[in-house]
PDB file of C-alpha atoms in Angstrom:
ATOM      1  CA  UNK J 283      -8.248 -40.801   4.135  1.00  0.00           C
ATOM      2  CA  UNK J 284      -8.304 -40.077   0.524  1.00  0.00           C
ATOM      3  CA  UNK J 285     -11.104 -37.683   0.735  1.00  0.00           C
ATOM      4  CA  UNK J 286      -9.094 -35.992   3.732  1.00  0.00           C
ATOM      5  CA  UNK J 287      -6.001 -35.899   1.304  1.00  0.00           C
ATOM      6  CA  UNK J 288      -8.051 -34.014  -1.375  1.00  0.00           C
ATOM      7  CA  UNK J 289     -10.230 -31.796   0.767  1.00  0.00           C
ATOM      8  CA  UNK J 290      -6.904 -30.890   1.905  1.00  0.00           C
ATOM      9  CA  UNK J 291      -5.297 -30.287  -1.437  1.00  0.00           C
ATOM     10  CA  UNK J 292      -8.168 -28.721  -2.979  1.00  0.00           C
ATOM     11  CA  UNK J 293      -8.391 -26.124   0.155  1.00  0.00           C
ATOM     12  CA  UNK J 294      -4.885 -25.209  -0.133  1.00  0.00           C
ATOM     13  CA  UNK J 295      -5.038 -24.437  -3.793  1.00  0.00           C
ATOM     14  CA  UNK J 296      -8.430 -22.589  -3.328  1.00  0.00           C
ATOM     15  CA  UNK J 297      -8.053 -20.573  -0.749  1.00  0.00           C
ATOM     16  CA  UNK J 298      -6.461 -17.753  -2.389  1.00  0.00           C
ATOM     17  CA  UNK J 299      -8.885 -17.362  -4.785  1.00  0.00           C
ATOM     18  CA  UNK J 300     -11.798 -17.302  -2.280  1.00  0.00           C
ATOM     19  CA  UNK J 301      -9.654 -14.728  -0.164  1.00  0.00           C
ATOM     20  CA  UNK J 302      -8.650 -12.441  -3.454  1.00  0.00           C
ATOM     21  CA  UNK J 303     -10.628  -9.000  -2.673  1.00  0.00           C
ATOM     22  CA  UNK J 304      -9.157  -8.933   1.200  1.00  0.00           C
ATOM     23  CA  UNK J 305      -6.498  -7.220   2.283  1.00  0.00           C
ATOM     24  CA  UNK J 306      -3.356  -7.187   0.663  1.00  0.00           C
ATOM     25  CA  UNK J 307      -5.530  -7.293  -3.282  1.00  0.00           C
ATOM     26  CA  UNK J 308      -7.385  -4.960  -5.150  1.00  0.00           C
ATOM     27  CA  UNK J 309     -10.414  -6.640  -7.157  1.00  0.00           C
ATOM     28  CA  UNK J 310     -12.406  -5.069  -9.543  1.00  0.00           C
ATOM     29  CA  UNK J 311     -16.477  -5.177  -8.656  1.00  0.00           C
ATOM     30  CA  UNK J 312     -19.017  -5.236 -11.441  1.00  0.00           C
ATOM     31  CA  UNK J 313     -20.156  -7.398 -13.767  1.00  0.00           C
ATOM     32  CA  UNK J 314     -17.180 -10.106 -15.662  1.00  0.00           C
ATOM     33  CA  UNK J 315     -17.214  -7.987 -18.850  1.00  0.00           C
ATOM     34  CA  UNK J 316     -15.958  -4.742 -16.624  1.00  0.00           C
ATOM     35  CA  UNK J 317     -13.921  -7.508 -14.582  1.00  0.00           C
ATOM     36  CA  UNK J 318     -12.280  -8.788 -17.639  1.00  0.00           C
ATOM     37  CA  UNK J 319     -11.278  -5.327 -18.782  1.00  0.00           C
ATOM     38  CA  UNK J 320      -9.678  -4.528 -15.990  1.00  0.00           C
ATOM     39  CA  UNK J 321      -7.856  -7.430 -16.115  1.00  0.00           C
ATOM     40  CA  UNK J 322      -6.845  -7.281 -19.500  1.00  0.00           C
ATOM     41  CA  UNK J 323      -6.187  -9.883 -22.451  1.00  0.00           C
ATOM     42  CA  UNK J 324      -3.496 -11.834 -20.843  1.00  0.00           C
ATOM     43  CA  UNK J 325      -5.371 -13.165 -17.663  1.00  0.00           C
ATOM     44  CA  UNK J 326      -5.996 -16.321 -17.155  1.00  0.00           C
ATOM     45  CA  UNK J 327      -9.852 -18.207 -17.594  1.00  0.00           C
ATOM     46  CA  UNK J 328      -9.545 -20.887 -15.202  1.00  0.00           C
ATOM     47  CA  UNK J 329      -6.328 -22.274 -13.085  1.00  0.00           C
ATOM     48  CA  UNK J 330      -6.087 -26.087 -14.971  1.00  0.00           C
ATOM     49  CA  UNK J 331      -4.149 -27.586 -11.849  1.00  0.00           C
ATOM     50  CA  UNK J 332      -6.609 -26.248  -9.132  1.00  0.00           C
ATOM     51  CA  UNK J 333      -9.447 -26.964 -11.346  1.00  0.00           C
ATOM     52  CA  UNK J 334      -8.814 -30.396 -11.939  1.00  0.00           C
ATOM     53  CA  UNK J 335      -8.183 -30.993  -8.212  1.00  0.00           C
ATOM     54  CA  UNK J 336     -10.965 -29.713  -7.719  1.00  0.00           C
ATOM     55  CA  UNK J 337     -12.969 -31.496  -9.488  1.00  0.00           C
ATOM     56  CA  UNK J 338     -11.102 -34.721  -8.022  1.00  0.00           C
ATOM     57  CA  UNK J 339     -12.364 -33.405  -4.530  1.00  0.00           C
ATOM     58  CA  UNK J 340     -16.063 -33.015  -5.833  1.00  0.00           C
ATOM     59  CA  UNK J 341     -16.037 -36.287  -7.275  1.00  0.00           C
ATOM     60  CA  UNK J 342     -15.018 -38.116  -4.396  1.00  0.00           C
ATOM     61  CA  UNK J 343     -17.534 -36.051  -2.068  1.00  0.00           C
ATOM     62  CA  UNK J 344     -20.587 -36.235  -4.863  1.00  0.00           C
ATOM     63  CA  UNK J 345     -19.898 -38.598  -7.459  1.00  0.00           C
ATOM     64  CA  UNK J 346     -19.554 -38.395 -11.450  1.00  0.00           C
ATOM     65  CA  UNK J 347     -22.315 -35.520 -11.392  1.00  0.00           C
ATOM     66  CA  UNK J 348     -20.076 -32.844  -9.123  1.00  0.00           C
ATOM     67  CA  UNK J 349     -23.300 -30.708  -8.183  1.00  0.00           C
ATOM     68  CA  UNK J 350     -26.922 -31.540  -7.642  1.00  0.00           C
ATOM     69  CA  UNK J 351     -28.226 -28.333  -8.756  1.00  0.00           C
ATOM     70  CA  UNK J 352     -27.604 -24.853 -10.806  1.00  0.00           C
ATOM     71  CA  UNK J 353     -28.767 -21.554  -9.852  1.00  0.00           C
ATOM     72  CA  UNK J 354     -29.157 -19.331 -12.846  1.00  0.00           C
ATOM     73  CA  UNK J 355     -29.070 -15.159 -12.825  1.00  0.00           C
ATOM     74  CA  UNK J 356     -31.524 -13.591 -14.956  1.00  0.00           C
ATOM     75  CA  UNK J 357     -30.223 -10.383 -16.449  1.00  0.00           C
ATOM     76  CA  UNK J 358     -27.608 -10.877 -17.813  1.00  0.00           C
ATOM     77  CA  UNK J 359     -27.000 -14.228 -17.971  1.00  0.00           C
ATOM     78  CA  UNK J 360     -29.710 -15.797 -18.617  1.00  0.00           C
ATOM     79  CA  UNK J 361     -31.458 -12.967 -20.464  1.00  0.00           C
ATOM     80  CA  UNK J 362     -30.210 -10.011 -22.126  1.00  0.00           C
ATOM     81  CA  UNK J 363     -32.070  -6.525 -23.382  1.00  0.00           C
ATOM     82  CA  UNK J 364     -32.545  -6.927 -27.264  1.00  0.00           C
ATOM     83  CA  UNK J 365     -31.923  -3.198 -27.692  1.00  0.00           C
ATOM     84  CA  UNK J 366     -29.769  -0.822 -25.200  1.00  0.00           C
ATOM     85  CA  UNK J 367     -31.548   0.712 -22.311  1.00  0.00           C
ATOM     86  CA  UNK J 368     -31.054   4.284 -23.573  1.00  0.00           C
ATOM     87  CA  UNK J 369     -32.474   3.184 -27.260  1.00  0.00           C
ATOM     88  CA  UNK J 370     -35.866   2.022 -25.723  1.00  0.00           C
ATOM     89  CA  UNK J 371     -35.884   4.912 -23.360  1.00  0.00           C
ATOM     90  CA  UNK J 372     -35.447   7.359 -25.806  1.00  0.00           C
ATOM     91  CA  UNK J 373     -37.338   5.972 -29.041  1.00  0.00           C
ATOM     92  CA  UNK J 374     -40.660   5.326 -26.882  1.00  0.00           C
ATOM     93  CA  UNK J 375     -40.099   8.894 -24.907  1.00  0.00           C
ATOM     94  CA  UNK J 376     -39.963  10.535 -28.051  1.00  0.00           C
ATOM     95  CA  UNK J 377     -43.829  10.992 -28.687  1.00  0.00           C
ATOM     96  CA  UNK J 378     -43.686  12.343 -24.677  1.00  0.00           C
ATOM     97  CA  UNK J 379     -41.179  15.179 -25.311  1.00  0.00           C
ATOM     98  CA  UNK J 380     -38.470  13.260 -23.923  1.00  0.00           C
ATOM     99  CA  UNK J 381     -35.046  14.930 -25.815  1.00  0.00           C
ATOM    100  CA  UNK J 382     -32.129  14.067 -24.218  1.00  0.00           C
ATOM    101  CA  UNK J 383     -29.836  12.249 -26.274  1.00  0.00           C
ATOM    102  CA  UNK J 384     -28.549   8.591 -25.542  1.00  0.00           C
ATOM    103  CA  UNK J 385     -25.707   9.134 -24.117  1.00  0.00           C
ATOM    104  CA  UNK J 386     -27.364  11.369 -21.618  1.00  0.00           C
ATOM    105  CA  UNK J 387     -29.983   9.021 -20.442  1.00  0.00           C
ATOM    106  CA  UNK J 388     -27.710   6.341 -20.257  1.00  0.00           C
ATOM    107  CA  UNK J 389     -25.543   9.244 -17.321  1.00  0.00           C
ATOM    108  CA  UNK J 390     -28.650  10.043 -15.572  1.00  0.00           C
ATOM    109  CA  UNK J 391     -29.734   6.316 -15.373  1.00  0.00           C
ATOM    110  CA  UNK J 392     -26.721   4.877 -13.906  1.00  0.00           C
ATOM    111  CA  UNK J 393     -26.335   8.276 -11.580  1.00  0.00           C
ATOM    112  CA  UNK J 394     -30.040   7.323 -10.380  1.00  0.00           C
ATOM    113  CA  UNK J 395     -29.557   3.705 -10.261  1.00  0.00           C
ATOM    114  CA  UNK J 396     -26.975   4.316  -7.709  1.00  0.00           C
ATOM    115  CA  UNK J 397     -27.995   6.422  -5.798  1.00  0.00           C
ATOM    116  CA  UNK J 398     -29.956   5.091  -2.179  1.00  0.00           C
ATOM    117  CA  UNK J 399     -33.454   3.954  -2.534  1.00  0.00           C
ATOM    118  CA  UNK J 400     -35.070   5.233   0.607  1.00  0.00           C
ATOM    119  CA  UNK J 401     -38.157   4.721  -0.134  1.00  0.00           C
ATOM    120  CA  UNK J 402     -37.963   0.772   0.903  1.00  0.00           C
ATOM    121  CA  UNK J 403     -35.525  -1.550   2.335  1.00  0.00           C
ATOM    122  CA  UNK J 404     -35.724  -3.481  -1.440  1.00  0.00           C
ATOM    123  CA  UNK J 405     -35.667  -1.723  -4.498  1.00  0.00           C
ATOM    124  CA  UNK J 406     -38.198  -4.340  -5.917  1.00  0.00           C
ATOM    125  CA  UNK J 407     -40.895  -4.712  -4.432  1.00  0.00           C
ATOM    126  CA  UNK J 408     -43.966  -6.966  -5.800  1.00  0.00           C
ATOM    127  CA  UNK J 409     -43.965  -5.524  -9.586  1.00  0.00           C
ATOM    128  CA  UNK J 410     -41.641  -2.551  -8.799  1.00  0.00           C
ATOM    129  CA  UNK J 411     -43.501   0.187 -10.057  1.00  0.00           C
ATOM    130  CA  UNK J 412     -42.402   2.968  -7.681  1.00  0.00           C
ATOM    131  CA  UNK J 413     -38.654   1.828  -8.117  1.00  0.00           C
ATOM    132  CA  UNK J 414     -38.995   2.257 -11.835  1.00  0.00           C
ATOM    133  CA  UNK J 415     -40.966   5.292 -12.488  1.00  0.00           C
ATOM    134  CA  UNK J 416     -38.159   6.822  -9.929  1.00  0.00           C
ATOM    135  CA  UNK J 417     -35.476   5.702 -12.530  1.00  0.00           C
ATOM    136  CA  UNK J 418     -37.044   6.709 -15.930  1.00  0.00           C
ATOM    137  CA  UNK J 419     -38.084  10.064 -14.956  1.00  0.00           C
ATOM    138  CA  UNK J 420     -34.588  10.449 -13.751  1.00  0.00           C
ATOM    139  CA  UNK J 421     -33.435   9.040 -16.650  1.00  0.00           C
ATOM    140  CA  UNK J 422     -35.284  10.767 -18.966  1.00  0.00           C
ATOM    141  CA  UNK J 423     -36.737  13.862 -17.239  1.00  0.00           C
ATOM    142  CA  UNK J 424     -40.626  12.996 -17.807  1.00  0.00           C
ATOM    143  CA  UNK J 425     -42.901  11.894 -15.556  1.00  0.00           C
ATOM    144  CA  UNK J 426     -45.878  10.922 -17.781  1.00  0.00           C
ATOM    145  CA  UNK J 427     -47.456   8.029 -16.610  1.00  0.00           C
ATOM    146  CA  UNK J 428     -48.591   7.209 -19.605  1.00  0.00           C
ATOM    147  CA  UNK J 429     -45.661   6.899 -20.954  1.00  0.00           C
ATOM    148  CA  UNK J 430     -43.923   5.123 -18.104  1.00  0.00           C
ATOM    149  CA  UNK J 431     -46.380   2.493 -18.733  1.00  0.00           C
ATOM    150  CA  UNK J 432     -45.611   1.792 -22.077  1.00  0.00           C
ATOM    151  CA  UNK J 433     -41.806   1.129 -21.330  1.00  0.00           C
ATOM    152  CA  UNK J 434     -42.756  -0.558 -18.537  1.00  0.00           C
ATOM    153  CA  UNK J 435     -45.191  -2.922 -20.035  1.00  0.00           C
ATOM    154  CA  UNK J 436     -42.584  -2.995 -22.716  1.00  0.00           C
ATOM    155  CA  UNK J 437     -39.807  -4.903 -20.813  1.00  0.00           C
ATOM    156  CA  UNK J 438     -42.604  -7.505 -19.890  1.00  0.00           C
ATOM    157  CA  UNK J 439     -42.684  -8.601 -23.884  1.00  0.00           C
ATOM    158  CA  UNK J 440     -40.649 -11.270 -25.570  1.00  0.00           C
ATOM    159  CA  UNK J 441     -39.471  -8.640 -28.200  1.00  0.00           C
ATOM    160  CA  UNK J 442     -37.433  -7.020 -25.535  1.00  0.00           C
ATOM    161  CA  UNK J 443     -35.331  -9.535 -24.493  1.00  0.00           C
ATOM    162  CA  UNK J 444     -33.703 -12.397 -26.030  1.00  0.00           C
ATOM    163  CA  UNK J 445     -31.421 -15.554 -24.563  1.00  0.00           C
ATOM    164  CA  UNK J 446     -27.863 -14.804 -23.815  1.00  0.00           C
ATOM    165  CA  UNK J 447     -27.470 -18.507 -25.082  1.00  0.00           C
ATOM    166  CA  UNK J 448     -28.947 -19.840 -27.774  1.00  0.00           C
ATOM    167  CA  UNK J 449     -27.949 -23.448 -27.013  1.00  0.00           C
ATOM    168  CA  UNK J 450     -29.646 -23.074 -23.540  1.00  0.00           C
ATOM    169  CA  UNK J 451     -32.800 -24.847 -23.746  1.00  0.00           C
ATOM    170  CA  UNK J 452     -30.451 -28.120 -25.455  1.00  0.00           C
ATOM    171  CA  UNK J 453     -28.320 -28.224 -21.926  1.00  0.00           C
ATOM    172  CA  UNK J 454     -31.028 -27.623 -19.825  1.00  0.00           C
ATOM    173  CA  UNK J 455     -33.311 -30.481 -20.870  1.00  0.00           C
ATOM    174  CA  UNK J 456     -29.823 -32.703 -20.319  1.00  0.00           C
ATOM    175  CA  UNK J 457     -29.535 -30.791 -17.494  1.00  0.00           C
ATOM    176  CA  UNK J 458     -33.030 -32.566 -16.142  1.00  0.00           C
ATOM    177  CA  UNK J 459     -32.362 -36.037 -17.709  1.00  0.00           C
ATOM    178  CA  UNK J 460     -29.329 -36.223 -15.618  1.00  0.00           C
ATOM    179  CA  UNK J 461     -31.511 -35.254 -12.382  1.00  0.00           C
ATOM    180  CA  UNK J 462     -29.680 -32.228 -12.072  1.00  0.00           C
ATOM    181  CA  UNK J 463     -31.978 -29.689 -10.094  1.00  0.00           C
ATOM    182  CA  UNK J 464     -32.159 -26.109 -11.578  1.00  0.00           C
ATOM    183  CA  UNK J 465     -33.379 -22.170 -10.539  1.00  0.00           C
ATOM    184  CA  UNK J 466     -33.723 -18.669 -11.933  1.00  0.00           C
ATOM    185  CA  UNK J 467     -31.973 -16.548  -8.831  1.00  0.00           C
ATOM    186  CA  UNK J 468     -32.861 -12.797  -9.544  1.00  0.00           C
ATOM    187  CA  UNK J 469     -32.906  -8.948  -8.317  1.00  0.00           C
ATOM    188  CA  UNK J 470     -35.805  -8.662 -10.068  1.00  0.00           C
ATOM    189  CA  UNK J 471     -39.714  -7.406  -9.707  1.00  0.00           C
ATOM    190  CA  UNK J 472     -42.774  -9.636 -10.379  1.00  0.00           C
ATOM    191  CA  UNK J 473     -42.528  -9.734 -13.839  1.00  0.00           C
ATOM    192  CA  UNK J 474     -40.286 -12.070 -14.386  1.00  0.00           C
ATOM    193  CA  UNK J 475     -42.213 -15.339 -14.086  1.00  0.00           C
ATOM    194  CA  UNK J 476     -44.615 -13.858 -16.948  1.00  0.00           C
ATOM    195  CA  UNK J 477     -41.332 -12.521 -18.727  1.00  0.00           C
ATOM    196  CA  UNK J 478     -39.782 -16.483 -18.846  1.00  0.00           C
ATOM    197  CA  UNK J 479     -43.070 -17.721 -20.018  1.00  0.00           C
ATOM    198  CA  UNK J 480     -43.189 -15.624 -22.707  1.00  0.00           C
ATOM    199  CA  UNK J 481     -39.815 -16.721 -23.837  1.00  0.00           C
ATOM    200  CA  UNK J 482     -40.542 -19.877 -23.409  1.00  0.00           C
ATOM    201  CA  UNK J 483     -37.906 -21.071 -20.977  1.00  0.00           C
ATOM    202  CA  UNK J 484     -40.139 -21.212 -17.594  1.00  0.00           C
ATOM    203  CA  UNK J 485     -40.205 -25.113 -17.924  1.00  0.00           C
ATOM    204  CA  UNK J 486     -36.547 -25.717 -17.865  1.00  0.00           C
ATOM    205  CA  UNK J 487     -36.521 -24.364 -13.868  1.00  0.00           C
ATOM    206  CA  UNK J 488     -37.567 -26.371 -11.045  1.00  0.00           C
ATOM    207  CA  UNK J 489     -37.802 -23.428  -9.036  1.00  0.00           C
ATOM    208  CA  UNK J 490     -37.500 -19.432  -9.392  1.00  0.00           C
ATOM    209  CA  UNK J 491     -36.215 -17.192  -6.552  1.00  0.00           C
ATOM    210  CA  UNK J 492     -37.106 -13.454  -7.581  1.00  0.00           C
ATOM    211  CA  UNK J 493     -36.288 -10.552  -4.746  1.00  0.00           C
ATOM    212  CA  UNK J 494     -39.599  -9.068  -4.877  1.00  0.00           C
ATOM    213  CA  UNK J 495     -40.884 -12.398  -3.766  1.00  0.00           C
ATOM    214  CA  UNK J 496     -38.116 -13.681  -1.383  1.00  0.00           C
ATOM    215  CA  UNK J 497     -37.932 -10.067   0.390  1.00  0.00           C
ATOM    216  CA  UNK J 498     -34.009  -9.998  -0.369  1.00  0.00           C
ATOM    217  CA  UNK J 499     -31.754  -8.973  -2.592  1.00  0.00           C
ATOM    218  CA  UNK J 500     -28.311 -10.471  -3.908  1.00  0.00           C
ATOM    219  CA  UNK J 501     -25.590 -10.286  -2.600  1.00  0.00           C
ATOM    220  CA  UNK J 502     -27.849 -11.235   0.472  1.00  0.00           C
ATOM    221  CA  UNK J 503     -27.251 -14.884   0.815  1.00  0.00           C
ATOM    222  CA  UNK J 504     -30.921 -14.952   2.010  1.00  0.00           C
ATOM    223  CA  UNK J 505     -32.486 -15.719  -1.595  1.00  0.00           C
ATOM    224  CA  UNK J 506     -29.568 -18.386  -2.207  1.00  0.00           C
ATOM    225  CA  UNK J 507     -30.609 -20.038   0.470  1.00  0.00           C
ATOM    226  CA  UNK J 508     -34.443 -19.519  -0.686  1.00  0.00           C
ATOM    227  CA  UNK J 509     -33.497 -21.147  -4.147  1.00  0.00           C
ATOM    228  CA  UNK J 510     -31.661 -24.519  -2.656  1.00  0.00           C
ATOM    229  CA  UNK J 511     -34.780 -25.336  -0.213  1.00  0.00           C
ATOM    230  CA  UNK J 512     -37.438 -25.119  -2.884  1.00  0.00           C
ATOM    231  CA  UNK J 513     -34.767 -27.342  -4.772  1.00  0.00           C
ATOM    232  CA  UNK J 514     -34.377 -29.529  -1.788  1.00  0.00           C
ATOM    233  CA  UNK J 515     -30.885 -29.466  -1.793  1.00  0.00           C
ATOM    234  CA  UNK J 516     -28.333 -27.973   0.756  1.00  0.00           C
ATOM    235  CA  UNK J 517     -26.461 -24.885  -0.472  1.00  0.00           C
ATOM    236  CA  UNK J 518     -22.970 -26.855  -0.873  1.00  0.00           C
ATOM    237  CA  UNK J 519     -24.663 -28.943  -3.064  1.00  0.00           C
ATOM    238  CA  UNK J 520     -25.544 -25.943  -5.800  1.00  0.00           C
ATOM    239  CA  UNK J 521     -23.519 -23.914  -8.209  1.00  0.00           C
ATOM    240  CA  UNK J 522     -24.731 -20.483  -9.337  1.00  0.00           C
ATOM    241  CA  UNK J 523     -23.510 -18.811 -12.504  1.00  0.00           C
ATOM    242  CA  UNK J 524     -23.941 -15.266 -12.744  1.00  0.00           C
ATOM    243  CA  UNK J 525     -22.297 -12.028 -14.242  1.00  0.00           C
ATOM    244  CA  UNK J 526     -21.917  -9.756 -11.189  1.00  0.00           C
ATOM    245  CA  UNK J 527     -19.233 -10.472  -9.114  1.00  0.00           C
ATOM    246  CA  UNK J 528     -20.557  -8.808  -6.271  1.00  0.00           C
ATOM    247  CA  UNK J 529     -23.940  -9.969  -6.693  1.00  0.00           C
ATOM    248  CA  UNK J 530     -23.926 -13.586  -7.481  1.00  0.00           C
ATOM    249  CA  UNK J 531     -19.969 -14.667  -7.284  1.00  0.00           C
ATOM    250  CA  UNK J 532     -19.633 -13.502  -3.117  1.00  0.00           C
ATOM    251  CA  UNK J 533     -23.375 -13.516  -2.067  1.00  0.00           C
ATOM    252  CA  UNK J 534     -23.521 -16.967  -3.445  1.00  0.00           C
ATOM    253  CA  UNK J 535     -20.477 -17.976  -1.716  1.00  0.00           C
ATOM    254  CA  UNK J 536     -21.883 -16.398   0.891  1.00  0.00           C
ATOM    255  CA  UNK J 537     -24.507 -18.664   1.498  1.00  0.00           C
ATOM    256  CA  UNK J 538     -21.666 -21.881   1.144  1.00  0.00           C
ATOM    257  CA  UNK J 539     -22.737 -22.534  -3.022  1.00  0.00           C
ATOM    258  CA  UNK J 540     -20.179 -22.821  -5.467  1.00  0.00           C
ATOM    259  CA  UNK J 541     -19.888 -19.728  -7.703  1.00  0.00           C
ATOM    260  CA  UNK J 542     -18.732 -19.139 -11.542  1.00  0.00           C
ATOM    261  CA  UNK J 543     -18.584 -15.976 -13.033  1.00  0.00           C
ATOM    262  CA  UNK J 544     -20.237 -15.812 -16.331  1.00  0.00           C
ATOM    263  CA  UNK J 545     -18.560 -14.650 -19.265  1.00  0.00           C
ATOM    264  CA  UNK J 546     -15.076 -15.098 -17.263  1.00  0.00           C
ATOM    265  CA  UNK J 547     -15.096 -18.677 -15.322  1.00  0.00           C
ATOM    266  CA  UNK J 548     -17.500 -20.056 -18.157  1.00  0.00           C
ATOM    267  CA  UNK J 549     -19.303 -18.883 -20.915  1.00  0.00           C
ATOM    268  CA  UNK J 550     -22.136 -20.884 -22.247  1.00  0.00           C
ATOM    269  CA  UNK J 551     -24.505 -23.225 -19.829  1.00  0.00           C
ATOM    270  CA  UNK J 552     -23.029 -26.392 -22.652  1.00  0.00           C
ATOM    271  CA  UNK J 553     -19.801 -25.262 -20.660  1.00  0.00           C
ATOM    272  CA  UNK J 554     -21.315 -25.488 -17.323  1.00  0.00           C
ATOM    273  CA  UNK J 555     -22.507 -28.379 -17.506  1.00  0.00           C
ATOM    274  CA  UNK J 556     -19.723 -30.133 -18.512  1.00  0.00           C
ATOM    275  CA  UNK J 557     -17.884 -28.736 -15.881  1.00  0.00           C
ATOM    276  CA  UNK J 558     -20.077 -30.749 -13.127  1.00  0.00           C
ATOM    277  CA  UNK J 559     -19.890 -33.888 -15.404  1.00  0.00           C
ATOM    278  CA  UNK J 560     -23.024 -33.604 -17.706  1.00  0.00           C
ATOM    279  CA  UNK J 561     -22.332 -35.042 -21.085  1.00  0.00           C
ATOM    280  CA  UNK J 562     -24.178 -32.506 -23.715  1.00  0.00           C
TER     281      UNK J 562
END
């Protein structure tokens, strides 16, 4: 009965968050920084009274430890560029004739980026090389191989990327102590399992689910579901923390895990943890 009382409580105070975006509201899409302009400096991070009941309701359901496993975004969560996109693009193109300015790749790459990929039903597939070259010679207006190789090899090297978190390899050794499950879920090609080696974080993941690999792409709840059977949990049992709303907040959701936006519902992995009852 007390379970019944809570499932009942928490589902009354959730269920207008799960249905904002529907009819009747207006949410902004994108990632939680272009959410959290469009909000604007007065919104609120995180309901207390509906978060604390629901953590009551997880509690009585799971125990002290409200989740049995954390799926992890790459890009931009997990991982950030060390320079901007445009920077790279334009400082290696230089020695190829590339001209435009910054500000103009940065146009032509988001034009391309979203526009259609017809060539494939993913945009990734295995190491993503005909995805890419499409977007740098749109981005930059050269098609030398040569140097598409260069950039591309590039963003396979420690030196261009860095942790969004430097406290992250602390919380996710807890993380494991506590016998907490965790994954890397990512739209990404096949070099990302070289790319976390080289940083050095590969060992704090029990499992990675990358696209390329899975044959599906967030928001599809398909690679969700991937992630929590090579964890060998069931999907309620997960939380994923990610910076797209789109992407990783409803496909996650989706496939019936929890979902935190990162950079708006938390903002370091010391945070999440906490939040499911993981002393750091």
């Amino acid at each position: 009965m007390a379970v019944a009382r809570l499932r009942a409580a928490a589902s009354a105070r959730l269920q207008p968050a799960l249905a904002a975006g529907g009819r009747g509201e207006r949410r902004p899409l994108g990632t939680a920084a272009e959410v959290a302009a469009a909000a604007g400096p007065g919104a609120a991070r995180w309901e207390l009274m509906g978060a604390r009941e629901y953590y009551d309701y997880r509690r009585a359901i799971y125990g002290d430890i409200t989740h049995k496993a954390i799926l992890v975004d790459a890009a931009g969560t997990l991982l950030a560029p060390t320079e901007p996109m445009a920077q790279v693009y334009r400082t290696i193109g230089q020695k190829y004739g590339v001209d435009y300015s910054e500000d103009e790749i940065l146009m032509r790459y988001r034009r391309a980026y979203a526009q259609p990929w017809g060539r494939s039903r993913l945009r990734y597939v295995n190491d993503g090389r005909p995805f890419w070259q499409y977007i740098v010679s749109s981005s930059t207006g050269c098609s030398d191989l040569q140097y598409f190789e260069e950039l591309y090899q590039y963003y396979t090297t420690e030196k261009a990327w860095h942790l969004c978190d430097p406290d992250a390899g602390r919380v996710f050794e807890a993380l494991r102590r506590a016998g907490v499950k965790t994954a890397v879920v990512s739209n990404f090609d096949t070099r990302l399992r070289p790319l976390l080696q080289a940083l050095k974080c590969d060992r704090w993941f029990d499992a990675v689910a990358i696209s390329a690999e899975v044959a599906a792409e967030k928001p599809n709840p398909t690679i969700f579901l991937k992630a929590c059977e090579l964890l060998g949990v069931k999907p309620e049992e997960a939380v994923h923390i990610g910076d797209d709303r789109r992407n990783d907040i409803w496909g996650a959701r989706d496939a019936g895990c929890d979902a935190w936006l990162w950079g708006s519902d938390v903002y370091s992995f010391k945070e999440v943890a906490e939040r499911i009852g993981v002393e750091i």
